[in-house]
Amino acid sequence: MSKDLGDRAPAPVTSDSCDCQCDGTTYLDKSDTVQGNCRSADSSGRKWCYVSPDERTKEACRDSFDYDSRYNMSRSYAACSSPGPYSEECSFVRREIPVLTNFERSQ
């Protein structure tokens, strides 16, 4: 017997959600279909994108897979559903990163 769980609340946005972002790299496959940047799905039916190899992104995109040496990047499904880095949902992450003014930099 299965219960109807109804509508579920979305998962809370974390700094990992905001730091796991697509790189934007795409390519055309043999069928001239754009692959990457959440534009098409793989054999599992899920959309994916390439993610940058920097430490911050690698730590945030814990689902990264299939390293591609052509682009020096891995793929991620999670990055396709992450809120934009400058979205309202990620505004708390921007507040955590101190921004130095020109005056502070010159000190």
PDB file of C-alpha atoms in Angstrom, residues 52-87:
ATOM      1  CA  SER A  52      34.422  23.682 -14.050  1.00  0.00           C
ATOM      2  CA  PRO A  53      37.301  21.749 -12.498  1.00  0.00           C
ATOM      3  CA  ASP A  54      37.987  24.347  -9.773  1.00  0.00           C
ATOM      4  CA  GLU A  55      37.860  23.134  -6.150  1.00  0.00           C
ATOM      5  CA  ARG A  56      34.812  25.156  -5.138  1.00  0.00           C
ATOM      6  CA  THR A  57      32.712  23.731  -7.984  1.00  0.00           C
ATOM      7  CA  LYS A  58      34.014  20.181  -7.503  1.00  0.00           C
ATOM      8  CA  GLU A  59      33.076  20.274  -3.812  1.00  0.00           C
ATOM      9  CA  ALA A  60      29.629  21.728  -4.552  1.00  0.00           C
ATOM     10  CA  CYS A  61      28.754  19.385  -7.450  1.00  0.00           C
ATOM     11  CA  ARG A  62      28.997  16.139  -5.542  1.00  0.00           C
ATOM     12  CA  ASP A  63      27.322  14.217  -8.343  1.00  0.00           C
ATOM     13  CA  SER A  64      29.993  15.023 -10.943  1.00  0.00           C
ATOM     14  CA  PHE A  65      30.789  12.137 -13.288  1.00  0.00           C
ATOM     15  CA  ASP A  66      32.339  11.235 -16.666  1.00  0.00           C
ATOM     16  CA  TYR A  67      35.491  13.350 -16.794  1.00  0.00           C
ATOM     17  CA  ASP A  68      35.980  14.561 -20.378  1.00  0.00           C
ATOM     18  CA  SER A  69      39.619  15.229 -21.211  1.00  0.00           C
ATOM     19  CA  ARG A  70      38.674  17.248 -24.334  1.00  0.00           C
ATOM     20  CA  TYR A  71      37.358  20.014 -22.096  1.00  0.00           C
ATOM     21  CA  ASN A  72      39.111  19.172 -18.804  1.00  0.00           C
ATOM     22  CA  MET A  73      35.681  19.014 -17.132  1.00  0.00           C
ATOM     23  CA  SER A  74      33.255  16.558 -15.593  1.00  0.00           C
ATOM     24  CA  ARG A  75      29.495  16.437 -16.023  1.00  0.00           C
ATOM     25  CA  SER A  76      26.768  17.081 -13.461  1.00  0.00           C
ATOM     26  CA  TYR A  77      23.015  16.626 -13.294  1.00  0.00           C
ATOM     27  CA  ALA A  78      22.650  18.723 -10.139  1.00  0.00           C
ATOM     28  CA  ALA A  79      24.067  21.832 -11.801  1.00  0.00           C
ATOM     29  CA  CYS A  80      21.119  21.806 -14.229  1.00  0.00           C
ATOM     30  CA  SER A  81      18.691  22.331 -11.356  1.00  0.00           C
ATOM     31  CA  SER A  82      20.770  24.797  -9.330  1.00  0.00           C
ATOM     32  CA  PRO A  83      19.454  28.324  -8.966  1.00  0.00           C
ATOM     33  CA  GLY A  84      21.434  30.962 -10.824  1.00  0.00           C
ATOM     34  CA  PRO A  85      24.406  32.312  -8.874  1.00  0.00           C
ATOM     35  CA  TYR A  86      22.937  35.840  -8.899  1.00  0.00           C
ATOM     36  CA  SER A  87      19.353  34.754  -8.199  1.00  0.00           C
TER      37      SER A  87
END
